[in-house]
XYZ file of N, CA, C and O in Angstrom:
484
model
N -4.538 3.324 -26.255
C -5.047 4.451 -25.500
C -4.107 5.646 -25.722
O -2.898 5.514 -25.667
N -4.699 6.780 -25.946
C -3.916 7.992 -26.119
C -3.383 8.500 -24.789
O -3.942 8.214 -23.729
N -2.297 9.238 -24.866
C -1.665 9.785 -23.659
C -2.635 10.644 -22.868
O -2.706 10.548 -21.641
N -3.425 11.476 -23.543
C -4.378 12.358 -22.861
C -5.435 11.554 -22.110
O -5.822 11.900 -20.999
N -5.903 10.466 -22.727
C -6.886 9.599 -22.071
C -6.289 8.943 -20.831
O -6.941 8.843 -19.789
N -5.053 8.495 -20.960
C -4.377 7.862 -19.825
C -4.230 8.848 -18.669
O -4.467 8.494 -17.510
N -3.856 10.072 -18.979
C -3.698 11.086 -17.930
C -5.020 11.380 -17.232
O -5.066 11.516 -16.003
N -6.093 11.461 -17.977
C -7.403 11.707 -17.368
C -7.835 10.540 -16.491
O -8.400 10.742 -15.410
N -7.553 9.320 -16.918
C -7.894 8.143 -16.103
C -7.068 8.106 -14.817
O -7.571 7.761 -13.755
N -5.805 8.470 -14.938
C -4.936 8.515 -13.752
C -5.443 9.579 -12.784
O -5.537 9.343 -11.579
N -5.780 10.757 -13.309
C -6.283 11.839 -12.459
C -7.552 11.415 -11.739
O -7.714 11.649 -10.538
N -8.437 10.764 -12.441
C -9.689 10.303 -11.836
C -9.424 9.250 -10.757
O -10.002 9.297 -9.680
N -8.545 8.307 -11.046
C -8.244 7.238 -10.091
C -7.618 7.773 -8.811
O -8.003 7.394 -7.706
N -6.654 8.661 -8.943
C -5.998 9.216 -7.764
C -6.878 10.234 -7.052
O -6.702 10.496 -5.874
N -7.827 10.816 -7.757
C -8.685 11.848 -7.182
C -9.551 11.382 -6.023
O -10.002 12.193 -5.218
N -9.775 10.088 -5.902
C -10.609 9.579 -4.815
C -9.938 9.713 -3.452
O -10.587 9.999 -2.467
N -8.639 9.467 -3.388
C -7.938 9.452 -2.103
C -6.864 10.527 -1.952
O -6.397 10.766 -0.846
N -6.458 11.137 -3.035
C -5.345 12.083 -3.010
C -5.845 13.516 -3.153
O -6.870 13.756 -3.779
N -5.075 14.436 -2.593
C -5.318 15.862 -2.809
C -4.562 16.229 -4.078
O -3.336 16.174 -4.115
N -5.294 16.592 -5.116
C -4.683 16.852 -6.422
C -4.480 18.341 -6.638
O -5.362 19.141 -6.352
N -3.308 18.682 -7.173
C -2.989 20.062 -7.502
C -2.661 20.137 -8.983
O -1.565 19.777 -9.406
N -3.638 20.575 -9.772
C -3.405 20.691 -11.211
C -2.832 22.044 -11.577
O -2.557 22.309 -12.731
N -2.636 22.923 -10.612
C -2.070 24.240 -10.890
C -0.686 24.105 -11.501
O -0.272 24.938 -12.298
N 0.032 23.055 -11.136
C 1.358 22.812 -11.696
C 1.273 22.747 -13.220
O 2.158 23.176 -13.922
N 0.172 22.187 -13.714
C 0.037 22.004 -15.148
C -0.019 23.344 -15.872
O 0.604 23.522 -16.905
N -0.765 24.291 -15.307
C -0.912 25.574 -15.978
C 0.336 26.442 -15.861
O 0.744 27.100 -16.799
N 0.941 26.472 -14.685
C 2.079 27.374 -14.480
C 3.415 26.740 -14.868
O 4.390 27.430 -15.045
N 3.437 25.435 -14.981
C 4.671 24.678 -15.227
C 5.675 24.943 -14.108
O 5.520 25.817 -13.292
N 6.696 24.174 -14.095
C 7.706 24.314 -13.066
C 8.769 25.293 -13.539
O 8.867 25.579 -14.725
N 9.593 25.798 -12.632
C 10.642 26.740 -13.030
C 11.598 26.161 -14.080
O 12.152 26.885 -14.877
N 11.754 24.860 -14.092
C 12.670 24.236 -15.039
C 11.970 23.823 -16.324
O 12.564 23.168 -17.156
N 10.700 24.184 -16.459
C 9.908 23.833 -17.641
C 9.766 22.329 -17.830
O 9.710 21.838 -18.949
N 9.686 21.595 -16.742
C 9.433 20.167 -16.834
C 7.962 19.938 -17.135
O 7.118 20.739 -16.747
N 7.632 18.857 -17.808
C 6.239 18.597 -18.178
C 5.419 17.991 -17.031
O 4.875 16.900 -17.154
N 5.334 18.694 -15.916
C 4.542 18.204 -14.784
C 3.070 18.363 -15.137
O 2.602 19.467 -15.389
N 2.346 17.264 -15.170
C 0.919 17.314 -15.468
C 0.144 17.692 -14.210
O -0.731 18.540 -14.239
N 0.497 17.041 -13.100
C -0.129 17.370 -11.823
C 0.676 16.759 -10.683
O 1.504 15.887 -10.890
N 0.425 17.275 -9.508
C 0.989 16.690 -8.302
C -0.171 16.268 -7.418
O -1.281 16.793 -7.530
N 0.084 15.316 -6.551
C -0.957 14.830 -5.661
C -0.311 14.430 -4.338
O 0.851 14.045 -4.292
N -1.089 14.543 -3.273
C -0.582 14.178 -1.947
C -1.615 13.326 -1.227
O -2.824 13.556 -1.341
N -1.123 12.343 -0.503
C -1.978 11.453 0.286
C -1.474 11.477 1.719
O -0.266 11.367 1.962
N -2.389 11.618 2.665
C -2.021 11.656 4.081
C -2.961 10.736 4.863
O -4.181 10.826 4.710
N -2.379 9.872 5.681
C -3.165 8.985 6.541
C -2.589 9.055 7.947
O -1.367 9.088 8.136
N -3.465 9.072 8.924
C -3.032 9.146 10.319
C -3.858 8.162 11.129
O -5.085 8.129 11.030
N -3.184 7.344 11.925
C -3.844 6.386 12.809
C -3.248 6.520 14.202
O -2.068 6.818 14.358
N -4.082 6.269 15.200
C -3.598 6.320 16.588
C -4.441 5.405 17.454
O -5.595 5.111 17.139
N -3.858 4.962 18.541
C -4.559 4.129 19.518
C -4.498 4.840 20.860
O -3.436 5.267 21.300
N -5.656 4.960 21.513
C -5.773 5.691 22.777
C -6.193 4.744 23.896
O -6.773 3.691 23.660
N -5.940 5.173 25.129
C -6.428 4.475 26.312
C -7.320 5.448 27.072
O -6.859 6.499 27.511
N -8.558 5.143 27.173
C -9.567 5.915 27.898
C -9.857 7.295 27.288
O -11.001 7.677 27.190
N -8.861 8.059 26.929
C -9.105 9.376 26.331
C -8.040 9.660 25.270
O -7.015 8.994 25.205
N -8.272 10.684 24.501
C -7.328 11.029 23.433
C -6.020 11.605 23.976
O -5.052 11.738 23.255
N -5.989 11.931 25.241
C -4.760 12.444 25.841
C -3.766 11.329 26.133
O -2.570 11.564 26.202
N -4.264 10.121 26.316
C -3.405 8.975 26.627
C -3.162 8.170 25.349
O -3.832 7.180 25.070
N -2.188 8.585 24.579
C -1.901 7.955 23.286
C -0.943 6.783 23.489
O 0.138 6.941 24.052
N -1.351 5.607 23.024
C -0.464 4.444 23.053
C 0.528 4.496 21.890
O 1.710 4.250 22.064
N -0.002 4.760 20.727
C 0.846 4.883 19.542
C 0.129 5.739 18.506
O -1.078 5.897 18.541
N 0.922 6.287 17.598
C 0.369 7.046 16.481
C 1.284 6.875 15.281
O 2.489 6.674 15.436
N 0.685 6.914 14.105
C 1.463 6.710 12.885
C 0.881 7.545 11.755
O -0.300 7.434 11.446
N 1.721 8.369 11.175
C 1.323 9.173 10.021
C 2.063 8.704 8.785
O 3.282 8.553 8.805
N 1.318 8.444 7.719
C 1.911 8.014 6.451
C 1.544 9.033 5.377
O 0.411 9.514 5.328
N 2.510 9.322 4.514
C 2.316 10.341 3.490
C 2.911 9.869 2.167
O 3.898 9.138 2.152
N 2.281 10.303 1.086
C 2.858 10.048 -0.242
C 2.717 11.323 -1.055
O 1.671 11.975 -1.038
N 3.783 11.660 -1.759
C 3.800 12.816 -2.649
C 4.054 12.299 -4.050
O 5.080 11.674 -4.319
N 3.097 12.530 -4.926
C 3.099 11.954 -6.261
C 3.285 13.041 -7.312
O 2.625 14.080 -7.254
N 4.168 12.778 -8.261
C 4.434 13.699 -9.369
C 4.125 12.966 -10.665
O 4.711 11.914 -10.939
N 3.189 13.515 -11.442
C 2.785 12.888 -12.695
C 3.239 13.777 -13.847
O 2.952 14.976 -13.866
N 3.962 13.164 -14.781
C 4.538 13.887 -15.912
C 3.853 13.473 -17.212
O 3.511 12.318 -17.406
N 3.711 14.430 -18.109
C 3.139 14.224 -19.439
C 4.249 14.506 -20.452
O 4.588 15.654 -20.718
N 4.833 13.438 -20.999
C 5.999 13.569 -21.880
C 5.722 12.850 -23.201
O 5.474 11.654 -23.203
N 5.765 13.565 -24.330
C 5.559 12.876 -25.613
C 6.629 11.806 -25.868
O 6.307 10.671 -26.176
N 7.888 12.181 -25.720
C 8.987 11.231 -25.931
C 9.948 11.334 -24.755
O 10.559 12.383 -24.542
N 10.082 10.259 -24.009
C 10.945 10.278 -22.824
C 12.384 9.959 -23.209
O 12.683 8.886 -23.709
N 13.260 10.918 -22.967
C 14.687 10.738 -23.228
C 15.391 10.463 -21.899
O 14.820 10.649 -20.829
N 16.641 10.074 -21.983
C 17.429 9.809 -20.780
C 17.540 11.071 -19.917
O 17.344 11.018 -18.703
N 17.832 12.195 -20.547
C 17.984 13.460 -19.815
C 16.672 13.878 -19.149
O 16.663 14.319 -18.003
N 15.550 13.737 -19.866
C 14.257 14.113 -19.311
C 13.894 13.209 -18.123
O 13.382 13.677 -17.119
N 14.193 11.920 -18.222
C 13.923 10.993 -17.118
C 14.713 11.406 -15.874
O 14.170 11.437 -14.764
N 15.979 11.744 -16.065
C 16.808 12.186 -14.939
C 16.258 13.458 -14.313
O 16.202 13.590 -13.085
N 15.841 14.413 -15.145
C 15.303 15.673 -14.633
C 13.995 15.452 -13.872
O 13.776 16.072 -12.826
N 13.129 14.587 -14.380
C 11.853 14.305 -13.706
C 12.089 13.673 -12.338
O 11.467 14.064 -11.343
N 12.980 12.717 -12.283
C 13.284 12.050 -11.018
C 13.906 13.032 -10.033
O 13.516 13.089 -8.865
N 14.852 13.814 -10.495
C 15.527 14.789 -9.628
C 14.554 15.833 -9.089
O 14.572 16.162 -7.905
N 13.681 16.341 -9.951
C 12.711 17.349 -9.520
C 11.756 16.776 -8.470
O 11.505 17.399 -7.438
N 11.233 15.582 -8.721
C 10.318 14.959 -7.769
C 11.008 14.729 -6.421
O 10.433 14.987 -5.362
N 12.250 14.278 -6.455
C 12.991 14.044 -5.213
C 13.208 15.351 -4.440
O 12.927 15.415 -3.242
N 13.682 16.367 -5.135
C 13.972 17.642 -4.458
C 12.708 18.275 -3.880
O 12.688 18.721 -2.732
N 11.638 18.323 -4.664
C 10.393 18.931 -4.192
C 9.720 18.076 -3.124
O 9.168 18.595 -2.159
N 9.766 16.766 -3.297
C 9.166 15.861 -2.309
C 9.871 15.922 -0.967
O 9.220 15.911 0.085
N 11.187 16.011 -0.989
C 11.942 16.079 0.267
C 11.620 17.350 1.048
O 11.655 17.354 2.277
N 11.264 18.425 0.354
C 10.867 19.661 1.032
C 9.563 19.486 1.798
O 9.316 20.195 2.781
N 8.727 18.559 1.358
C 7.416 18.359 1.972
C 7.443 17.384 3.151
O 6.522 17.380 3.966
N 8.471 16.580 3.244
C 8.549 15.572 4.303
C 8.981 16.232 5.605
O 10.022 16.880 5.675
N 8.155 16.039 6.627
C 8.432 16.603 7.952
C 8.331 15.475 8.980
O 7.246 15.165 9.453
N 9.454 14.868 9.331
C 9.426 13.751 10.271
C 9.193 14.212 11.719
O 10.105 14.307 12.514
N 7.955 14.530 12.016
C 7.580 14.988 13.348
C 7.137 13.799 14.191
O 7.153 12.660 13.735
N 6.685 14.085 15.391
C 6.187 13.047 16.288
C 5.060 12.272 15.597
O 4.157 12.857 15.024
N 5.144 10.961 15.634
C 4.126 10.120 15.030
C 4.332 9.837 13.554
O 3.569 9.093 12.954
N 5.374 10.396 12.954
C 5.642 10.155 11.536
C 6.140 8.732 11.361
O 7.091 8.307 12.004
N 5.452 7.969 10.511
C 5.872 6.595 10.276
C 6.633 6.469 8.955
O 7.711 5.891 8.911
N 6.055 7.013 7.877
C 6.724 6.889 6.586
C 6.239 7.968 5.629
O 5.160 8.522 5.789
N 7.080 8.244 4.643
C 6.740 9.149 3.552
C 7.313 8.575 2.267
O 8.422 8.044 2.269
N 6.544 8.678 1.217
C 6.966 8.190 -0.086
C 6.935 9.327 -1.089
O 6.064 10.185 -1.029
N 7.874 9.287 -2.012
C 7.867 10.190 -3.158
C 7.761 9.282 -4.378
O 8.614 8.421 -4.587
N 6.699 9.463 -5.149
C 6.461 8.601 -6.304
C 6.331 9.434 -7.566
O 5.902 10.581 -7.511
N 6.705 8.826 -8.685
C 6.504 9.504 -9.966
C 5.790 8.566 -10.926
O 5.940 7.346 -10.857
N 5.007 9.177 -11.805
C 4.367 8.475 -12.909
C 4.704 9.290 -14.153
O 4.452 10.497 -14.186
N 5.282 8.640 -15.132
C 5.605 9.318 -16.384
C 4.775 8.662 -17.482
O 4.930 7.477 -17.764
N 3.889 9.453 -18.073
C 3.053 8.968 -19.172
C 3.673 9.505 -20.462
O 3.826 10.713 -20.621
N 4.054 8.588 -21.355
C 4.715 9.015 -22.586
C 4.245 8.161 -23.756
O 3.729 7.060 -23.571
N 4.446 8.690 -24.961
C 4.134 7.946 -26.183
C 5.257 6.981 -26.528
O 5.014 5.873 -26.996
N 6.495 7.416 -26.312
C 7.646 6.570 -26.597
C 8.727 6.830 -25.558
O 8.779 7.883 -24.945
N 9.581 5.824 -25.403
C 10.613 5.899 -24.368
C 11.922 5.349 -24.937
O 11.953 4.232 -25.460
N 12.980 6.120 -24.815
C 14.304 5.676 -25.273
C 14.830 4.579 -24.349
O 14.523 4.558 -23.157
N 15.602 3.674 -24.899
C 16.186 2.576 -24.109
C 17.022 3.123 -22.952
O 17.002 2.588 -21.851
N 17.747 4.194 -23.191
C 18.574 4.792 -22.137
C 17.695 5.324 -21.001
O 18.071 5.262 -19.838
N 16.521 5.835 -21.340
C 15.600 6.346 -20.313
C 15.042 5.197 -19.469
O 14.853 5.350 -18.264
N 14.808 4.057 -20.114
C 14.336 2.881 -19.371
C 15.358 2.474 -18.319
O 14.993 2.106 -17.204
N 16.628 2.539 -18.665
C 17.688 2.168 -17.718
C 17.743 3.142 -16.552
O 18.008 2.750 -15.427
N 17.505 4.434 -16.812
C 17.506 5.442 -15.738
C 16.375 5.155 -14.749
O 16.549 5.233 -13.552
N 15.229 4.803 -15.292
C 14.060 4.544 -14.453
C 14.216 3.233 -13.739
O 13.934 3.081 -12.588
């Protein structure tokens, strides 16, 4: 499977449940990282007694996903992708009332990967 096909399949799969932002792809990031797209998932659950004002518990779960399109993944590029996703993802996490968990995930689609990059990941 070609890298472009894999990226389209990933976009389609995540598109069902995630809010996808492909604008990253066109504008690129300030560091010129190969961000293909970003996606966010938000789920909220709560249990009430008699009315919505009487909340027994509430839980919000979030995931921030960064998908990269890299022809050849090097050790330095792997480090930069991870660092960028962490820094940008941490800006989005807001541990407010009812916050249960937040995840920052990355997907790197590449044609080849250096052994040193595998160790970084």
